[in-house]
mmCIF file of C-alpha atoms and ligand atoms in Angstrom:
data_model
loop_
_atom_site.group_PDB
_atom_site.id
_atom_site.type_symbol
_atom_site.label_atom_id
_atom_site.label_comp_id
_atom_site.label_asym_id
_atom_site.label_seq_id
_atom_site.Cartn_x
_atom_site.Cartn_y
_atom_site.Cartn_z
ATOM 1 C CA UNK A 279 132.709 -77.272 -37.626
ATOM 2 C CA UNK A 280 132.337 -73.838 -35.686
ATOM 3 C CA UNK A 281 130.153 -74.084 -32.347
ATOM 4 C CA UNK A 282 128.203 -71.330 -33.575
ATOM 5 C CA UNK A 283 126.948 -73.026 -36.769
ATOM 6 C CA UNK A 284 125.762 -75.550 -34.985
ATOM 7 C CA UNK A 285 124.620 -74.209 -32.783
ATOM 8 C CA UNK A 286 122.679 -72.324 -35.844
ATOM 9 C CA UNK A 287 121.054 -75.598 -37.580
ATOM 10 C CA UNK A 288 119.394 -76.583 -33.978
ATOM 11 C CA UNK A 289 117.368 -73.701 -33.921
ATOM 12 C CA UNK A 290 116.864 -74.448 -37.774
ATOM 13 C CA UNK A 291 115.470 -77.948 -36.881
ATOM 14 C CA UNK A 292 114.122 -76.821 -34.103
ATOM 15 C CA UNK A 293 111.686 -73.834 -36.008
ATOM 16 C CA UNK A 294 111.253 -76.251 -38.618
ATOM 17 C CA UNK A 295 110.258 -78.982 -36.805
ATOM 18 C CA UNK A 296 107.678 -77.134 -34.320
ATOM 19 C CA UNK A 297 106.410 -75.735 -37.616
ATOM 20 C CA UNK A 298 105.791 -79.186 -38.876
ATOM 21 C CA UNK A 299 103.474 -80.735 -36.166
ATOM 22 C CA UNK A 300 101.662 -78.198 -36.134
ATOM 23 C CA UNK A 301 100.649 -77.959 -39.018
ATOM 24 C CA UNK A 302 99.820 -81.170 -38.869
ATOM 25 C CA UNK A 303 96.613 -82.176 -40.332
ATOM 26 C CA UNK A 304 96.271 -85.878 -39.428
ATOM 27 C CA UNK A 305 97.483 -88.581 -38.032
ATOM 28 C CA UNK A 306 98.873 -89.619 -41.130
ATOM 29 C CA UNK A 307 100.078 -86.878 -41.338
ATOM 30 C CA UNK A 308 101.694 -85.862 -37.556
ATOM 31 C CA UNK A 309 103.369 -90.172 -37.873
ATOM 32 C CA UNK A 310 105.225 -88.424 -41.600
ATOM 33 C CA UNK A 311 106.682 -85.271 -39.442
ATOM 34 C CA UNK A 312 107.809 -87.264 -36.428
ATOM 35 C CA UNK A 313 109.189 -89.802 -38.569
ATOM 36 C CA UNK A 314 111.048 -88.187 -40.505
ATOM 37 C CA UNK A 315 112.353 -86.222 -38.077
ATOM 38 C CA UNK A 316 112.189 -88.344 -34.359
ATOM 39 C CA UNK A 317 112.809 -90.757 -36.767
ATOM 40 C CA UNK A 318 115.750 -94.246 -34.990
ATOM 41 C CA UNK A 319 117.803 -94.238 -37.722
ATOM 42 C CA UNK A 320 117.551 -91.409 -40.501
ATOM 43 C CA UNK A 321 114.703 -88.420 -38.454
ATOM 44 C CA UNK A 322 116.691 -84.732 -38.559
ATOM 45 C CA UNK A 323 117.418 -84.637 -34.834
ATOM 46 C CA UNK A 324 120.349 -87.766 -35.589
ATOM 47 C CA UNK A 325 121.566 -86.853 -38.030
ATOM 48 C CA UNK A 326 122.745 -83.673 -36.668
ATOM 49 C CA UNK A 327 123.271 -85.678 -33.162
ATOM 50 C CA UNK A 328 126.091 -87.037 -35.650
ATOM 51 C CA UNK A 329 127.648 -84.059 -36.695
ATOM 52 C CA UNK A 330 128.340 -83.005 -32.696
ATOM 53 C CA UNK A 331 131.140 -85.129 -33.407
ATOM 54 C CA UNK A 332 133.069 -82.383 -35.894
ATOM 55 C CA UNK A 333 132.235 -79.919 -32.924
ATOM 56 C CA UNK A 334 135.255 -79.186 -31.690
ATOM 57 C CA UNK A 335 136.237 -80.792 -28.014
ATOM 58 C CA UNK A 336 136.490 -77.730 -25.709
ATOM 59 C CA UNK A 337 133.446 -76.857 -27.617
ATOM 60 C CA UNK A 338 130.827 -80.713 -26.502
ATOM 61 C CA UNK A 339 129.021 -79.139 -24.033
ATOM 62 C CA UNK A 340 127.392 -76.152 -25.283
ATOM 63 C CA UNK A 341 126.586 -78.002 -28.184
ATOM 64 C CA UNK A 342 125.296 -81.184 -25.939
ATOM 65 C CA UNK A 343 123.550 -78.483 -24.223
ATOM 66 C CA UNK A 344 121.722 -76.797 -26.660
ATOM 67 C CA UNK A 345 121.125 -80.347 -28.971
ATOM 68 C CA UNK A 346 119.295 -80.997 -25.217
ATOM 69 C CA UNK A 347 117.846 -78.479 -26.258
ATOM 70 C CA UNK A 348 115.752 -79.171 -28.801
ATOM 71 C CA UNK A 349 115.488 -82.409 -28.722
ATOM 72 C CA UNK A 350 113.197 -81.340 -26.157
ATOM 73 C CA UNK A 351 111.503 -78.921 -28.085
ATOM 74 C CA UNK A 352 110.529 -81.082 -31.070
ATOM 75 C CA UNK A 353 109.030 -83.998 -28.252
ATOM 76 C CA UNK A 354 106.803 -81.116 -26.684
ATOM 77 C CA UNK A 355 105.380 -79.971 -30.440
ATOM 78 C CA UNK A 356 105.467 -83.552 -31.016
ATOM 79 C CA UNK A 357 102.786 -84.217 -27.800
ATOM 80 C CA UNK A 358 101.447 -81.441 -28.129
ATOM 81 C CA UNK A 359 100.041 -82.453 -31.917
ATOM 82 C CA UNK A 360 99.053 -85.951 -30.272
ATOM 83 C CA UNK A 361 96.610 -83.555 -27.826
ATOM 84 C CA UNK A 362 95.387 -81.938 -31.011
ATOM 85 C CA UNK A 363 94.908 -84.685 -33.266
ATOM 86 C CA UNK A 364 94.663 -87.855 -30.948
ATOM 87 C CA UNK A 365 96.908 -90.411 -30.855
ATOM 88 C CA UNK A 366 97.492 -91.701 -33.690
ATOM 89 C CA UNK A 367 97.323 -96.078 -32.204
ATOM 90 C CA UNK A 368 94.092 -95.332 -31.249
ATOM 91 C CA UNK A 369 92.905 -93.335 -34.052
ATOM 92 C CA UNK A 370 93.419 -96.442 -36.392
ATOM 93 C CA UNK A 371 91.565 -99.389 -33.997
ATOM 94 C CA UNK A 372 88.471 -99.291 -33.090
ATOM 95 C CA UNK A 373 89.298 -100.652 -29.781
ATOM 96 C CA UNK A 374 86.632 -99.296 -27.600
ATOM 97 C CA UNK A 375 88.901 -99.963 -24.726
ATOM 98 C CA UNK A 376 86.860 -103.108 -23.463
ATOM 99 C CA UNK A 377 86.888 -106.500 -23.604
ATOM 100 C CA UNK A 378 84.223 -108.393 -23.995
ATOM 101 C CA UNK A 379 85.957 -111.831 -24.154
ATOM 102 C CA UNK A 380 87.816 -111.608 -20.893
ATOM 103 C CA UNK A 381 86.275 -114.006 -17.474
ATOM 104 C CA UNK A 382 83.195 -111.299 -16.180
ATOM 105 C CA UNK A 383 83.404 -110.627 -12.180
ATOM 106 C CA UNK A 384 82.140 -113.607 -10.955
ATOM 107 C CA UNK A 385 79.538 -112.289 -8.118
ATOM 108 C CA UNK A 386 78.828 -115.124 -4.878
ATOM 109 C CA UNK A 387 75.052 -114.951 -4.283
ATOM 110 C CA UNK A 388 73.942 -115.759 -0.608
ATOM 111 C CA UNK A 389 72.432 -118.407 -0.772
ATOM 112 C CA UNK A 390 69.588 -120.768 1.807
ATOM 113 C CA UNK A 391 70.383 -123.614 3.692
ATOM 114 C CA UNK A 392 69.356 -127.101 2.972
ATOM 115 C CA UNK A 393 67.899 -126.898 6.410
ATOM 116 C CA UNK A 394 65.375 -124.045 5.637
ATOM 117 C CA UNK A 395 65.132 -124.652 2.090
ATOM 118 C CA UNK A 396 63.779 -128.209 3.587
ATOM 119 C CA UNK A 397 61.449 -126.814 5.991
ATOM 120 C CA UNK A 398 60.306 -123.903 3.282
ATOM 121 C CA UNK A 399 59.116 -126.968 1.226
ATOM 122 C CA UNK A 400 58.069 -128.812 3.696
ATOM 123 C CA UNK A 401 55.420 -126.408 5.050
ATOM 124 C CA UNK A 402 54.486 -126.119 0.996
ATOM 125 C CA UNK A 403 53.129 -129.443 0.748
ATOM 126 C CA UNK A 404 51.862 -129.727 3.524
ATOM 127 C CA UNK A 405 50.302 -126.234 3.332
ATOM 128 C CA UNK A 406 48.112 -128.134 0.212
ATOM 129 C CA UNK A 407 47.202 -130.486 2.386
ATOM 130 C CA UNK A 408 45.203 -128.153 4.389
ATOM 131 C CA UNK A 409 47.768 -127.773 7.764
ATOM 132 C CA UNK A 410 48.786 -124.119 8.956
ATOM 133 C CA UNK A 411 52.670 -123.485 10.544
ATOM 134 C CA UNK A 412 52.691 -122.619 14.797
ATOM 135 C CA UNK A 413 55.465 -122.070 16.007
ATOM 136 C CA UNK A 414 56.485 -122.113 19.828
ATOM 137 C CA UNK A 415 59.651 -120.852 21.890
ATOM 138 C CA UNK A 416 63.097 -123.066 21.925
ATOM 139 C CA UNK A 417 63.319 -122.615 25.733
ATOM 140 C CA UNK A 418 60.103 -124.799 26.866
ATOM 141 C CA UNK A 419 58.880 -125.027 30.390
ATOM 142 C CA UNK A 420 58.513 -128.778 31.944
ATOM 143 C CA UNK A 421 54.383 -128.721 31.483
ATOM 144 C CA UNK A 422 54.751 -128.237 27.342
ATOM 145 C CA UNK A 423 57.328 -130.069 26.986
ATOM 146 C CA UNK A 424 56.488 -133.753 29.961
ATOM 147 C CA UNK A 425 53.697 -132.628 31.839
ATOM 148 C CA UNK A 426 50.957 -132.106 29.676
ATOM 149 C CA UNK A 427 51.706 -135.084 26.917
ATOM 150 C CA UNK A 428 51.331 -137.228 29.836
ATOM 151 C CA UNK A 429 55.412 -137.579 30.487
ATOM 152 C CA UNK A 430 55.198 -138.102 33.689
ATOM 153 C CA UNK A 431 58.283 -136.975 36.249
ATOM 154 C CA UNK A 432 58.938 -140.525 37.552
ATOM 155 C CA UNK A 433 60.216 -140.851 33.524
ATOM 156 C CA UNK A 434 63.774 -141.425 32.318
ATOM 157 C CA UNK A 435 63.379 -138.979 29.359
ATOM 158 C CA UNK A 436 62.930 -136.724 31.829
ATOM 159 C CA UNK A 437 66.890 -137.275 32.707
ATOM 160 C CA UNK A 438 68.676 -134.279 33.530
ATOM 161 C CA UNK A 439 71.127 -135.882 32.452
ATOM 162 C CA UNK A 440 69.516 -135.860 29.264
ATOM 163 C CA UNK A 441 68.218 -132.720 28.206
ATOM 164 C CA UNK A 442 69.456 -129.221 28.558
ATOM 165 C CA UNK A 443 67.948 -127.706 31.045
ATOM 166 C CA UNK A 444 68.964 -124.142 32.262
ATOM 167 C CA UNK A 445 70.108 -123.769 36.077
ATOM 168 C CA UNK A 446 69.660 -120.355 37.699
ATOM 169 C CA UNK A 447 71.534 -118.311 36.831
ATOM 170 C CA UNK A 448 70.583 -118.722 33.183
ATOM 171 C CA UNK A 449 66.300 -117.957 34.399
ATOM 172 C CA UNK A 450 67.640 -115.080 36.400
ATOM 173 C CA UNK A 451 69.081 -113.898 33.119
ATOM 174 C CA UNK A 452 65.990 -114.094 31.798
ATOM 175 C CA UNK A 453 64.449 -112.583 34.411
ATOM 176 C CA UNK A 454 62.656 -116.198 35.357
ATOM 177 C CA UNK A 455 62.623 -116.941 39.047
ATOM 178 C CA UNK A 456 59.442 -119.235 39.384
ATOM 179 C CA UNK A 457 60.057 -122.727 40.785
ATOM 180 C CA UNK A 458 58.640 -124.950 37.404
ATOM 181 C CA UNK A 459 62.238 -125.153 35.426
ATOM 182 C CA UNK A 460 63.508 -124.444 31.879
ATOM 183 C CA UNK A 461 64.877 -126.505 29.457
ATOM 184 C CA UNK A 462 65.575 -125.850 25.023
ATOM 185 C CA UNK A 463 62.569 -127.548 24.083
ATOM 186 C CA UNK A 464 63.132 -132.013 23.236
ATOM 187 C CA UNK A 465 60.676 -132.117 20.497
ATOM 188 C CA UNK A 466 58.519 -129.913 18.494
ATOM 189 C CA UNK A 467 55.734 -131.639 19.979
ATOM 190 C CA UNK A 468 55.158 -128.663 23.209
ATOM 191 C CA UNK A 469 53.909 -126.691 20.298
ATOM 192 C CA UNK A 470 51.065 -129.186 19.818
ATOM 193 C CA UNK A 471 49.895 -128.242 23.333
ATOM 194 C CA UNK A 472 50.346 -125.197 22.712
ATOM 195 C CA UNK A 473 47.826 -124.554 20.313
ATOM 196 C CA UNK A 474 44.773 -126.598 21.471
ATOM 197 C CA UNK A 475 45.921 -124.596 24.627
ATOM 198 C CA UNK A 476 45.162 -122.157 23.187
ATOM 199 C CA UNK A 477 42.747 -122.287 20.580
ATOM 200 C CA UNK A 478 39.127 -125.323 20.486
ATOM 201 C CA UNK A 479 39.030 -127.489 18.273
ATOM 202 C CA UNK A 480 39.327 -128.139 15.272
ATOM 203 C CA UNK A 481 42.726 -128.132 14.335
ATOM 204 C CA UNK A 482 45.294 -128.268 11.702
ATOM 205 C CA UNK A 483 49.047 -127.452 11.674
ATOM 206 C CA UNK A 484 52.466 -128.285 11.156
ATOM 207 C CA UNK A 485 55.638 -126.424 13.376
ATOM 208 C CA UNK A 486 58.853 -127.129 12.329
ATOM 209 C CA UNK A 487 62.030 -125.692 14.602
ATOM 210 C CA UNK A 488 64.832 -127.173 15.996
ATOM 211 C CA UNK A 489 65.099 -129.280 19.154
ATOM 212 C CA UNK A 490 67.442 -130.167 21.254
ATOM 213 C CA UNK A 491 69.368 -132.861 23.289
ATOM 214 C CA UNK A 492 72.503 -133.249 25.097
ATOM 215 C CA UNK A 493 73.966 -136.222 22.549
ATOM 216 C CA UNK A 494 78.229 -136.694 21.508
ATOM 217 C CA UNK A 495 77.327 -135.389 18.081
ATOM 218 C CA UNK A 496 78.046 -138.600 14.738
ATOM 219 C CA UNK A 497 76.793 -139.456 11.073
ATOM 220 C CA UNK A 498 73.980 -138.894 12.615
ATOM 221 C CA UNK A 499 73.044 -137.466 15.541
ATOM 222 C CA UNK A 500 73.879 -134.185 16.390
ATOM 223 C CA UNK A 501 72.860 -132.366 19.908
ATOM 224 C CA UNK A 502 71.010 -129.485 17.779
ATOM 225 C CA UNK A 503 68.399 -130.648 15.045
ATOM 226 C CA UNK A 504 64.439 -129.835 13.476
ATOM 227 C CA UNK A 505 62.101 -131.273 14.044
ATOM 228 C CA UNK A 506 58.436 -131.538 11.803
ATOM 229 C CA UNK A 507 55.838 -131.621 13.862
ATOM 230 C CA UNK A 508 52.242 -131.873 13.252
ATOM 231 C CA UNK A 509 48.847 -131.723 14.770
ATOM 232 C CA UNK A 510 45.287 -132.252 12.666
ATOM 233 C CA UNK A 511 41.966 -132.676 15.801
ATOM 234 C CA UNK A 512 39.296 -133.425 14.785
ATOM 235 C CA UNK A 513 35.319 -135.760 14.842
ATOM 236 C CA UNK A 514 36.261 -139.199 14.146
ATOM 237 C CA UNK A 515 39.294 -139.087 12.975
ATOM 238 C CA UNK A 516 41.629 -142.464 12.492
ATOM 239 C CA UNK A 517 44.754 -144.105 11.936
ATOM 240 C CA UNK A 518 43.786 -144.293 8.874
ATOM 241 C CA UNK A 519 43.162 -140.126 7.902
ATOM 242 C CA UNK A 520 47.591 -139.991 9.930
ATOM 243 C CA UNK A 521 48.541 -143.092 7.531
ATOM 244 C CA UNK A 522 46.724 -140.875 4.112
ATOM 245 C CA UNK A 523 48.795 -138.015 5.354
ATOM 246 C CA UNK A 524 51.871 -139.560 6.287
ATOM 247 C CA UNK A 525 52.044 -140.886 2.901
ATOM 248 C CA UNK A 526 51.035 -137.994 0.707
ATOM 249 C CA UNK A 527 53.772 -135.966 2.381
ATOM 250 C CA UNK A 528 56.215 -139.085 1.756
ATOM 251 C CA UNK A 529 55.072 -138.903 -1.616
ATOM 252 C CA UNK A 530 55.432 -135.619 -2.496
ATOM 253 C CA UNK A 531 58.032 -135.280 -1.003
ATOM 254 C CA UNK A 532 60.714 -138.728 -1.549
ATOM 255 C CA UNK A 533 58.258 -139.576 -5.181
ATOM 256 C CA UNK A 534 55.572 -141.336 -6.213
ATOM 257 C CA UNK A 535 56.611 -144.434 -5.129
ATOM 258 C CA UNK A 536 57.810 -144.963 -1.995
ATOM 259 C CA UNK A 537 55.348 -146.749 0.132
ATOM 260 C CA UNK A 538 55.130 -146.383 3.798
ATOM 261 C CA UNK A 539 55.214 -149.083 7.402
ATOM 262 C CA UNK A 540 53.266 -148.557 9.996
ATOM 263 C CA UNK A 541 55.276 -150.809 13.063
ATOM 264 C CA UNK A 542 54.610 -150.242 16.995
ATOM 265 C CA UNK A 543 55.629 -147.652 18.835
ATOM 266 C CA UNK A 544 55.264 -146.562 22.528
ATOM 267 C CA UNK A 545 55.279 -142.926 23.048
ATOM 268 C CA UNK A 546 53.594 -141.023 26.063
ATOM 269 C CA UNK A 547 51.736 -138.983 24.053
ATOM 270 C CA UNK A 548 50.023 -141.105 22.034
ATOM 271 C CA UNK A 549 47.972 -144.722 22.249
ATOM 272 C CA UNK A 550 48.079 -146.561 20.334
ATOM 273 C CA UNK A 551 51.297 -145.077 18.640
ATOM 274 C CA UNK A 552 53.080 -146.574 15.712
ATOM 275 C CA UNK A 553 57.047 -145.874 14.315
ATOM 276 C CA UNK A 554 56.657 -144.408 10.671
ATOM 277 C CA UNK A 555 59.208 -145.654 7.947
ATOM 278 C CA UNK A 556 59.628 -144.990 4.244
ATOM 279 C CA UNK A 557 60.054 -147.267 1.665
ATOM 280 C CA UNK A 558 63.113 -146.624 0.419
ATOM 281 C CA UNK A 559 65.021 -148.155 -2.749
ATOM 282 C CA UNK A 560 64.838 -151.970 -1.204
ATOM 283 C CA UNK A 561 64.422 -150.803 2.310
ATOM 284 C CA UNK A 562 62.842 -149.464 5.332
ATOM 285 C CA UNK A 563 63.619 -146.318 6.922
ATOM 286 C CA UNK A 564 62.885 -144.696 10.160
ATOM 287 C CA UNK A 565 61.712 -141.463 9.712
ATOM 288 C CA UNK A 566 59.732 -140.720 13.282
ATOM 289 C CA UNK A 567 56.517 -141.008 15.912
ATOM 290 C CA UNK A 568 53.172 -141.119 15.271
ATOM 291 C CA UNK A 569 49.188 -142.039 17.040
ATOM 292 C CA UNK A 570 46.874 -141.224 18.276
ATOM 293 C CA UNK A 571 46.721 -138.135 21.008
ATOM 294 C CA UNK A 572 46.375 -140.241 24.248
ATOM 295 C CA UNK A 573 42.789 -138.640 25.600
ATOM 296 C CA UNK A 574 45.470 -137.767 28.007
ATOM 297 C CA UNK A 575 46.978 -134.861 25.870
ATOM 298 C CA UNK A 576 43.620 -134.232 25.195
ATOM 299 C CA UNK A 577 42.070 -133.719 29.076
ATOM 300 C CA UNK A 578 45.203 -131.091 30.535
ATOM 301 C CA UNK A 579 44.688 -128.983 27.343
ATOM 302 C CA UNK A 580 41.026 -129.112 28.836
ATOM 303 C CA UNK A 581 39.457 -130.746 25.246
ATOM 304 C CA UNK A 582 36.317 -133.940 26.306
ATOM 305 C CA UNK A 583 38.074 -136.909 24.025
ATOM 306 C CA UNK A 584 34.975 -138.222 23.937
ATOM 307 C CA UNK A 585 33.827 -135.522 21.449
ATOM 308 C CA UNK A 586 37.662 -134.901 19.393
ATOM 309 C CA UNK A 587 40.226 -136.991 18.248
ATOM 310 C CA UNK A 588 42.954 -136.458 16.773
ATOM 311 C CA UNK A 589 46.797 -137.956 15.018
ATOM 312 C CA UNK A 590 49.320 -136.231 15.485
ATOM 313 C CA UNK A 591 53.521 -137.078 14.280
ATOM 314 C CA UNK A 592 56.941 -136.017 15.026
ATOM 315 C CA UNK A 593 59.464 -136.108 11.948
ATOM 316 C CA UNK A 594 63.383 -135.214 11.630
ATOM 317 C CA UNK A 595 63.805 -132.835 9.301
ATOM 318 C CA UNK A 596 67.565 -133.542 8.666
ATOM 319 C CA UNK A 597 66.806 -137.158 7.580
ATOM 320 C CA UNK A 598 64.948 -136.643 4.941
ATOM 321 C CA UNK A 599 67.141 -134.024 3.900
ATOM 322 C CA UNK A 600 70.043 -136.143 4.219
ATOM 323 C CA UNK A 601 67.534 -139.236 2.490
ATOM 324 C CA UNK A 602 66.575 -136.564 -0.663
ATOM 325 C CA UNK A 603 70.313 -135.982 -1.512
ATOM 326 C CA UNK A 604 72.165 -138.677 -0.823
ATOM 327 C CA UNK A 605 74.250 -137.154 2.398
ATOM 328 C CA UNK A 606 75.505 -139.714 5.021
ATOM 329 C CA UNK A 607 77.194 -137.326 7.687
ATOM 330 C CA UNK A 608 74.441 -134.731 10.183
ATOM 331 C CA UNK A 609 77.451 -132.856 11.099
ATOM 332 C CA UNK A 610 77.837 -131.006 6.955
ATOM 333 C CA UNK A 611 74.876 -129.282 8.066
ATOM 334 C CA UNK A 612 76.789 -127.172 10.790
ATOM 335 C CA UNK A 613 80.135 -126.788 10.070
ATOM 336 C CA UNK A 614 79.648 -123.810 7.948
ATOM 337 C CA UNK A 615 82.214 -125.431 5.182
ATOM 338 C CA UNK A 616 80.713 -123.052 1.399
ATOM 339 C CA UNK A 617 82.107 -126.519 -0.140
ATOM 340 C CA UNK A 618 79.409 -127.859 0.599
ATOM 341 C CA UNK A 619 76.186 -126.147 1.420
ATOM 342 C CA UNK A 620 76.818 -123.852 -2.325
ATOM 343 C CA UNK A 621 75.744 -127.501 -4.055
ATOM 344 C CA UNK A 622 71.959 -126.812 -2.429
HETATM 345 N N1 DAH M 881 58.376 -135.684 20.268
HETATM 346 C C1 DAH M 881 58.830 -137.457 18.802
HETATM 347 C C2 DAH M 881 60.807 -137.204 19.116
HETATM 348 O O1 DAH M 881 61.542 -136.961 19.755
HETATM 349 C C3 DAH M 881 58.408 -137.726 18.208
HETATM 350 C C4 DAH M 881 56.587 -137.828 17.889
HETATM 351 C C5 DAH M 881 55.986 -139.194 17.648
HETATM 352 C C6 DAH M 881 55.980 -136.484 17.669
HETATM 353 C C7 DAH M 881 55.109 -139.340 18.021
HETATM 354 C C8 DAH M 881 54.692 -137.053 17.540
HETATM 355 C C9 DAH M 881 53.920 -138.862 17.709
HETATM 356 O O2 DAH M 881 53.328 -136.637 17.624
HETATM 357 O O3 DAH M 881 53.098 -138.383 17.425
HETATM 358 O O4 DAH M 881 60.988 -138.381 19.183
#
């Protein structure tokens, strides 16, 4: 075939394809035109390509170049028609482009630490029994941590090895220059003193917060833990009131069938003093100390022990939470392991 004929044929093919693509009125017409010109088996472009073999060898490069131009013109026309009519594949389906069956994005909500949750619940229970919440500092002086609580200077509880006393440099940082030593409070009983110092009786408070003792961490000890302190001061308060309040508390927090038992004990700030046990399954578990506020403590804050009496108690918050949830190692609370924390 003469080169000029071949080139002429290509021009005509491209022109008629351009016209046909322009005239296609909808997606199915467009598809027909596409098959007619660009179809891989019997499309016109394909047939013309086959005829290229009939062109003389020396004319092949010119013919090939023209063929490519023609092919480009047809493809451009097809693309333009597609843009004008919309993609037939997309037009055919009602797919909104959104697959509702795909798993969604999971947002991890933070949650309150189990000890914080326990504290909130304890406040709630004791609030219903008429106790309001009082607060005190974690860095304390010896008066509030020991002296006013009837713990004299020679008492072993004041041993520097059993307490976190602040060093000179730490006190200087706090702008504290006095001789009065400071320590991280070892018990929340400090708050009893602070409240009684600033409030006349009657008093009915709880205080929840951190306390610090240099214990080696093991399954039941940690150098920082939380206590709930309770204090009730009024006229004619008795041990029976103490027992009722602790029993009501135990039943609210642990279950209606929980019982409570007192064992004689000793604390410098209560007289008489008891250890309070709560029944659990078939046994008894020690939950903390309690007793009638010692007259020396009442005097230390300026109350008259002939006028008012009261009871106090101190319970371990971690221990309560561990019992409720079957946690066997206190260290779990403070590892910051999300796999543990997210269970609450
Ligand atoms: N402060 C005591 C402790 O940390 C607990 C305690 C016992 C508190 C008897 C009290 C109490 O208020 O009356 O071991």
